[in-house]
Amino acid sequence: MALNLTDRLPPDTSSPVQFTLSLTAEERTRSRHYFETDEGQGVYLRLPRGIVLRHGELLRSEDGKTLVRVLAKPEPVMTVTAPTALDLLRTAYHLGNRHVALEVTESYLRLSPDPVLKTMLEQLGVQVTETIAPFEPEAGAYGHRHTHSKPGDPKSEKDSAHHSHHPHG
């Protein structure tokens, strides 16, 4: 019988976990879906829409008796390294202009395989390695309400009503 997973909890290494659920980056964006745990147990995600599950988070069953740990499943990715931090920063800028799902660290960038982007990256002079690894892209700027001032400030509410995304040049 499949478990209904309804609660999302922060990572906690001391909690007794009954199952693990390895999901790709894309699968971790699904809030209402059927999966099988690594142990073969069927689970239905019944979570609020719009969430993105992160590696290490816990999911609790509807009856509160079962905990499932979410793991970032290794998947095909391109890992980008650069000779200098500035080169890596420039590369992140170019990928950001293309709205690419991107994992950002101090020493590398990681993204889904794309032959067109691979060519562009190589032209930028960075090293691109295709591999299988867990992929933890940034949640993104559009996953929350975007304001430039304090909540409740009338100027903030006015600005957010007129804020729109513009094309990058």
PDB file of C-alpha atoms in Angstrom:
ATOM      1  CA  MET A   1       0.000   0.000   0.000  1.00  0.00           C
ATOM      2  CA  ALA A   2       1.372   3.404  -0.998  1.00  0.00           C
ATOM      3  CA  LEU A   3       2.143   6.012   1.657  1.00  0.00           C
ATOM      4  CA  ASN A   4       0.808   9.560   1.399  1.00  0.00           C
ATOM      5  CA  LEU A   5       3.637  11.993   2.167  1.00  0.00           C
ATOM      6  CA  THR A   6       2.068  15.265   3.270  1.00  0.00           C
ATOM      7  CA  ASP A   7       4.610  17.106   5.433  1.00  0.00           C
ATOM      8  CA  ARG A   8       8.011  18.527   4.538  1.00  0.00           C
ATOM      9  CA  LEU A   9      10.570  18.747   7.344  1.00  0.00           C
ATOM     10  CA  PRO A  10      14.092  20.202   7.472  1.00  0.00           C
ATOM     11  CA  PRO A  11      17.075  17.842   7.330  1.00  0.00           C
ATOM     12  CA  ASP A  12      17.646  16.064  10.638  1.00  0.00           C
ATOM     13  CA  THR A  13      20.257  13.344  10.924  1.00  0.00           C
ATOM     14  CA  SER A  14      19.006  12.221  14.341  1.00  0.00           C
ATOM     15  CA  SER A  15      15.482  11.302  13.173  1.00  0.00           C
ATOM     16  CA  PRO A  16      14.847   7.615  12.442  1.00  0.00           C
ATOM     17  CA  VAL A  17      14.193   7.347   8.697  1.00  0.00           C
ATOM     18  CA  GLN A  18      12.327   4.350   7.302  1.00  0.00           C
ATOM     19  CA  PHE A  19      12.886   5.015   3.582  1.00  0.00           C
ATOM     20  CA  THR A  20      14.987   7.072   1.178  1.00  0.00           C
ATOM     21  CA  LEU A  21      13.670   8.678  -1.996  1.00  0.00           C
ATOM     22  CA  SER A  22      16.295   9.437  -4.658  1.00  0.00           C
ATOM     23  CA  LEU A  23      14.991  11.988  -7.162  1.00  0.00           C
ATOM     24  CA  THR A  24      16.509  13.958 -10.042  1.00  0.00           C
ATOM     25  CA  ALA A  25      16.435  17.759  -9.937  1.00  0.00           C
ATOM     26  CA  GLU A  26      13.367  17.809 -12.194  1.00  0.00           C
ATOM     27  CA  GLU A  27      11.579  15.169 -10.105  1.00  0.00           C
ATOM     28  CA  ARG A  28      12.206  17.233  -6.944  1.00  0.00           C
ATOM     29  CA  THR A  29      10.004  19.986  -8.442  1.00  0.00           C
ATOM     30  CA  ARG A  30       6.940  17.711  -8.489  1.00  0.00           C
ATOM     31  CA  SER A  31       4.768  18.265  -5.440  1.00  0.00           C
ATOM     32  CA  ARG A  32       1.983  15.839  -6.357  1.00  0.00           C
ATOM     33  CA  HIS A  33       3.274  12.646  -7.882  1.00  0.00           C
ATOM     34  CA  TYR A  34       3.697   8.895  -7.330  1.00  0.00           C
ATOM     35  CA  PHE A  35       7.231   7.576  -6.819  1.00  0.00           C
ATOM     36  CA  GLU A  36       8.867   4.457  -5.441  1.00  0.00           C
ATOM     37  CA  THR A  37      11.427   4.768  -2.664  1.00  0.00           C
ATOM     38  CA  ASP A  38      14.873   3.244  -3.055  1.00  0.00           C
ATOM     39  CA  GLU A  39      13.535   0.317  -1.015  1.00  0.00           C
ATOM     40  CA  GLY A  40      10.565  -0.219  -3.383  1.00  0.00           C
ATOM     41  CA  GLN A  41       7.833   1.344  -1.221  1.00  0.00           C
ATOM     42  CA  GLY A  42       5.233   3.290  -3.218  1.00  0.00           C
ATOM     43  CA  VAL A  43       4.689   6.883  -2.090  1.00  0.00           C
ATOM     44  CA  TYR A  44       2.371   9.662  -3.212  1.00  0.00           C
ATOM     45  CA  LEU A  45       3.661  13.188  -2.717  1.00  0.00           C
ATOM     46  CA  ARG A  46       0.810  15.390  -1.486  1.00  0.00           C
ATOM     47  CA  LEU A  47       2.732  18.594  -0.845  1.00  0.00           C
ATOM     48  CA  PRO A  48       1.887  22.260  -1.481  1.00  0.00           C
ATOM     49  CA  ARG A  49       2.315  23.200  -5.131  1.00  0.00           C
ATOM     50  CA  GLY A  50       5.397  25.138  -6.156  1.00  0.00           C
ATOM     51  CA  ILE A  51       7.877  23.666  -3.690  1.00  0.00           C
ATOM     52  CA  VAL A  52      11.275  22.273  -4.624  1.00  0.00           C
ATOM     53  CA  LEU A  53      12.575  19.427  -2.496  1.00  0.00           C
ATOM     54  CA  ARG A  54      16.219  19.663  -1.424  1.00  0.00           C
ATOM     55  CA  HIS A  55      18.759  16.932  -0.736  1.00  0.00           C
ATOM     56  CA  GLY A  56      18.502  15.746   2.870  1.00  0.00           C
ATOM     57  CA  GLU A  57      14.997  17.032   3.588  1.00  0.00           C
ATOM     58  CA  LEU A  58      12.534  14.738   5.296  1.00  0.00           C
ATOM     59  CA  LEU A  59       8.989  13.925   4.240  1.00  0.00           C
ATOM     60  CA  ARG A  60       6.487  12.674   6.807  1.00  0.00           C
ATOM     61  CA  SER A  61       3.563  10.399   6.082  1.00  0.00           C
ATOM     62  CA  GLU A  62      -0.008  11.532   6.578  1.00  0.00           C
ATOM     63  CA  ASP A  63      -0.345   9.417   9.734  1.00  0.00           C
ATOM     64  CA  GLY A  64       2.910  10.864  11.143  1.00  0.00           C
ATOM     65  CA  LYS A  65       4.505   7.421  11.579  1.00  0.00           C
ATOM     66  CA  THR A  66       6.900   7.254   8.619  1.00  0.00           C
ATOM     67  CA  LEU A  67       9.836   9.480   7.645  1.00  0.00           C
ATOM     68  CA  VAL A  68      11.392   9.462   4.178  1.00  0.00           C
ATOM     69  CA  ARG A  69      14.697  11.206   3.407  1.00  0.00           C
ATOM     70  CA  VAL A  70      14.984  12.928   0.015  1.00  0.00           C
ATOM     71  CA  LEU A  71      18.273  12.384  -1.822  1.00  0.00           C
ATOM     72  CA  ALA A  72      19.568  14.129  -4.936  1.00  0.00           C
ATOM     73  CA  LYS A  73      19.794  11.263  -7.432  1.00  0.00           C
ATOM     74  CA  PRO A  74      22.914  11.257  -9.614  1.00  0.00           C
ATOM     75  CA  GLU A  75      21.990  12.240 -13.176  1.00  0.00           C
ATOM     76  CA  PRO A  76      23.727  13.350 -16.384  1.00  0.00           C
ATOM     77  CA  VAL A  77      25.175  16.845 -15.914  1.00  0.00           C
ATOM     78  CA  MET A  78      27.836  19.168 -17.260  1.00  0.00           C
ATOM     79  CA  THR A  79      30.269  20.414 -14.625  1.00  0.00           C
ATOM     80  CA  VAL A  80      32.026  23.662 -15.495  1.00  0.00           C
ATOM     81  CA  THR A  81      35.348  24.737 -13.996  1.00  0.00           C
ATOM     82  CA  ALA A  82      37.447  27.760 -14.858  1.00  0.00           C
ATOM     83  CA  PRO A  83      41.046  28.928 -14.425  1.00  0.00           C
ATOM     84  CA  THR A  84      39.975  31.862 -12.226  1.00  0.00           C
ATOM     85  CA  ALA A  85      37.038  32.861 -10.036  1.00  0.00           C
ATOM     86  CA  LEU A  86      36.355  35.761 -12.417  1.00  0.00           C
ATOM     87  CA  ASP A  87      36.100  33.367 -15.379  1.00  0.00           C
ATOM     88  CA  LEU A  88      33.626  31.237 -13.416  1.00  0.00           C
ATOM     89  CA  LEU A  89      31.629  34.345 -12.484  1.00  0.00           C
ATOM     90  CA  ARG A  90      31.477  35.481 -16.123  1.00  0.00           C
ATOM     91  CA  THR A  91      30.305  32.016 -17.117  1.00  0.00           C
ATOM     92  CA  ALA A  92      27.548  32.110 -14.488  1.00  0.00           C
ATOM     93  CA  TYR A  93      26.498  35.505 -15.867  1.00  0.00           C
ATOM     94  CA  HIS A  94      26.168  34.146 -19.415  1.00  0.00           C
ATOM     95  CA  LEU A  95      24.224  31.092 -18.242  1.00  0.00           C
ATOM     96  CA  GLY A  96      21.987  33.281 -16.082  1.00  0.00           C
ATOM     97  CA  ASN A  97      21.111  35.391 -19.108  1.00  0.00           C
ATOM     98  CA  ARG A  98      19.803  32.191 -20.680  1.00  0.00           C
ATOM     99  CA  HIS A  99      17.737  31.311 -17.570  1.00  0.00           C
ATOM    100  CA  VAL A 100      19.453  27.936 -17.234  1.00  0.00           C
ATOM    101  CA  ALA A 101      18.858  25.876 -14.090  1.00  0.00           C
ATOM    102  CA  LEU A 102      22.273  26.138 -12.456  1.00  0.00           C
ATOM    103  CA  GLU A 103      24.047  24.760  -9.409  1.00  0.00           C
ATOM    104  CA  VAL A 104      26.548  27.349  -8.190  1.00  0.00           C
ATOM    105  CA  THR A 105      29.533  26.648  -5.937  1.00  0.00           C
ATOM    106  CA  GLU A 106      32.843  28.397  -5.292  1.00  0.00           C
ATOM    107  CA  SER A 107      34.724  25.973  -7.518  1.00  0.00           C
ATOM    108  CA  TYR A 108      32.271  24.833 -10.206  1.00  0.00           C
ATOM    109  CA  LEU A 109      28.948  25.364 -11.956  1.00  0.00           C
ATOM    110  CA  ARG A 110      26.694  22.456 -12.830  1.00  0.00           C
ATOM    111  CA  LEU A 111      23.868  22.278 -15.377  1.00  0.00           C
ATOM    112  CA  SER A 112      21.895  19.798 -17.445  1.00  0.00           C
ATOM    113  CA  PRO A 113      23.579  18.589 -20.642  1.00  0.00           C
ATOM    114  CA  ASP A 114      22.985  20.791 -23.675  1.00  0.00           C
ATOM    115  CA  PRO A 115      25.204  20.626 -26.782  1.00  0.00           C
ATOM    116  CA  VAL A 116      24.579  24.275 -27.739  1.00  0.00           C
ATOM    117  CA  LEU A 117      25.501  25.502 -24.256  1.00  0.00           C
ATOM    118  CA  LYS A 118      28.528  23.200 -24.188  1.00  0.00           C
ATOM    119  CA  THR A 119      29.840  24.853 -27.370  1.00  0.00           C
ATOM    120  CA  MET A 120      29.227  28.329 -25.927  1.00  0.00           C
ATOM    121  CA  LEU A 121      30.993  27.390 -22.680  1.00  0.00           C
ATOM    122  CA  GLU A 122      34.013  26.014 -24.525  1.00  0.00           C
ATOM    123  CA  GLN A 123      34.186  29.273 -26.525  1.00  0.00           C
ATOM    124  CA  LEU A 124      34.298  31.134 -23.200  1.00  0.00           C
ATOM    125  CA  GLY A 125      37.465  29.177 -22.380  1.00  0.00           C
ATOM    126  CA  VAL A 126      36.138  27.145 -19.456  1.00  0.00           C
ATOM    127  CA  GLN A 127      36.430  23.400 -18.964  1.00  0.00           C
ATOM    128  CA  VAL A 128      33.227  21.373 -19.399  1.00  0.00           C
ATOM    129  CA  THR A 129      33.084  17.808 -18.087  1.00  0.00           C
ATOM    130  CA  GLU A 130      30.075  15.609 -18.777  1.00  0.00           C
ATOM    131  CA  THR A 131      29.467  13.284 -15.860  1.00  0.00           C
ATOM    132  CA  ILE A 132      26.852  11.639 -13.655  1.00  0.00           C
ATOM    133  CA  ALA A 133      26.388  13.492 -10.353  1.00  0.00           C
ATOM    134  CA  PRO A 134      23.714  14.829  -8.002  1.00  0.00           C
ATOM    135  CA  PHE A 135      22.297  18.111  -9.338  1.00  0.00           C
ATOM    136  CA  GLU A 136      21.146  20.805  -6.878  1.00  0.00           C
ATOM    137  CA  PRO A 137      20.232  23.883  -8.947  1.00  0.00           C
ATOM    138  CA  GLU A 138      19.567  27.203  -7.254  1.00  0.00           C
ATOM    139  CA  ALA A 139      15.930  27.689  -6.295  1.00  0.00           C
ATOM    140  CA  GLY A 140      15.745  30.848  -8.420  1.00  0.00           C
ATOM    141  CA  ALA A 141      14.718  34.417  -7.867  1.00  0.00           C
ATOM    142  CA  TYR A 142      11.125  33.841  -8.926  1.00  0.00           C
ATOM    143  CA  GLY A 143      10.304  31.244  -6.284  1.00  0.00           C
ATOM    144  CA  HIS A 144       9.327  33.926  -3.745  1.00  0.00           C
ATOM    145  CA  ARG A 145       7.759  37.359  -3.624  1.00  0.00           C
ATOM    146  CA  HIS A 146      10.227  39.909  -4.942  1.00  0.00           C
ATOM    147  CA  THR A 147      10.438  43.363  -3.334  1.00  0.00           C
ATOM    148  CA  HIS A 148      13.166  45.941  -2.909  1.00  0.00           C
ATOM    149  CA  SER A 149      12.042  47.428   0.413  1.00  0.00           C
ATOM    150  CA  LYS A 150      10.417  46.482   3.693  1.00  0.00           C
ATOM    151  CA  PRO A 151       7.107  44.566   3.748  1.00  0.00           C
ATOM    152  CA  GLY A 152       4.161  46.882   4.358  1.00  0.00           C
ATOM    153  CA  ASP A 153       5.958  49.884   2.841  1.00  0.00           C
ATOM    154  CA  PRO A 154       3.488  51.479   0.341  1.00  0.00           C
ATOM    155  CA  LYS A 155       6.373  52.169  -2.066  1.00  0.00           C
ATOM    156  CA  SER A 156       7.273  48.457  -1.950  1.00  0.00           C
ATOM    157  CA  GLU A 157       3.736  47.425  -2.865  1.00  0.00           C
ATOM    158  CA  LYS A 158       3.627  50.002  -5.681  1.00  0.00           C
ATOM    159  CA  ASP A 159       7.006  48.872  -7.045  1.00  0.00           C
ATOM    160  CA  SER A 160       6.076  45.189  -6.942  1.00  0.00           C
ATOM    161  CA  ALA A 161       2.853  45.889  -8.850  1.00  0.00           C
ATOM    162  CA  HIS A 162       4.864  47.466 -11.674  1.00  0.00           C
ATOM    163  CA  HIS A 163       7.876  45.141 -11.553  1.00  0.00           C
ATOM    164  CA  SER A 164       8.181  43.070 -14.690  1.00  0.00           C
ATOM    165  CA  HIS A 165      10.868  40.927 -16.182  1.00  0.00           C
ATOM    166  CA  HIS A 166      12.666  42.485 -19.121  1.00  0.00           C
ATOM    167  CA  PRO A 167      14.688  40.782 -21.848  1.00  0.00           C
ATOM    168  CA  HIS A 168      18.436  40.708 -21.416  1.00  0.00           C
ATOM    169  CA  GLY A 169      20.577  42.183 -24.131  1.00  0.00           C
TER     170      GLY A 169
END
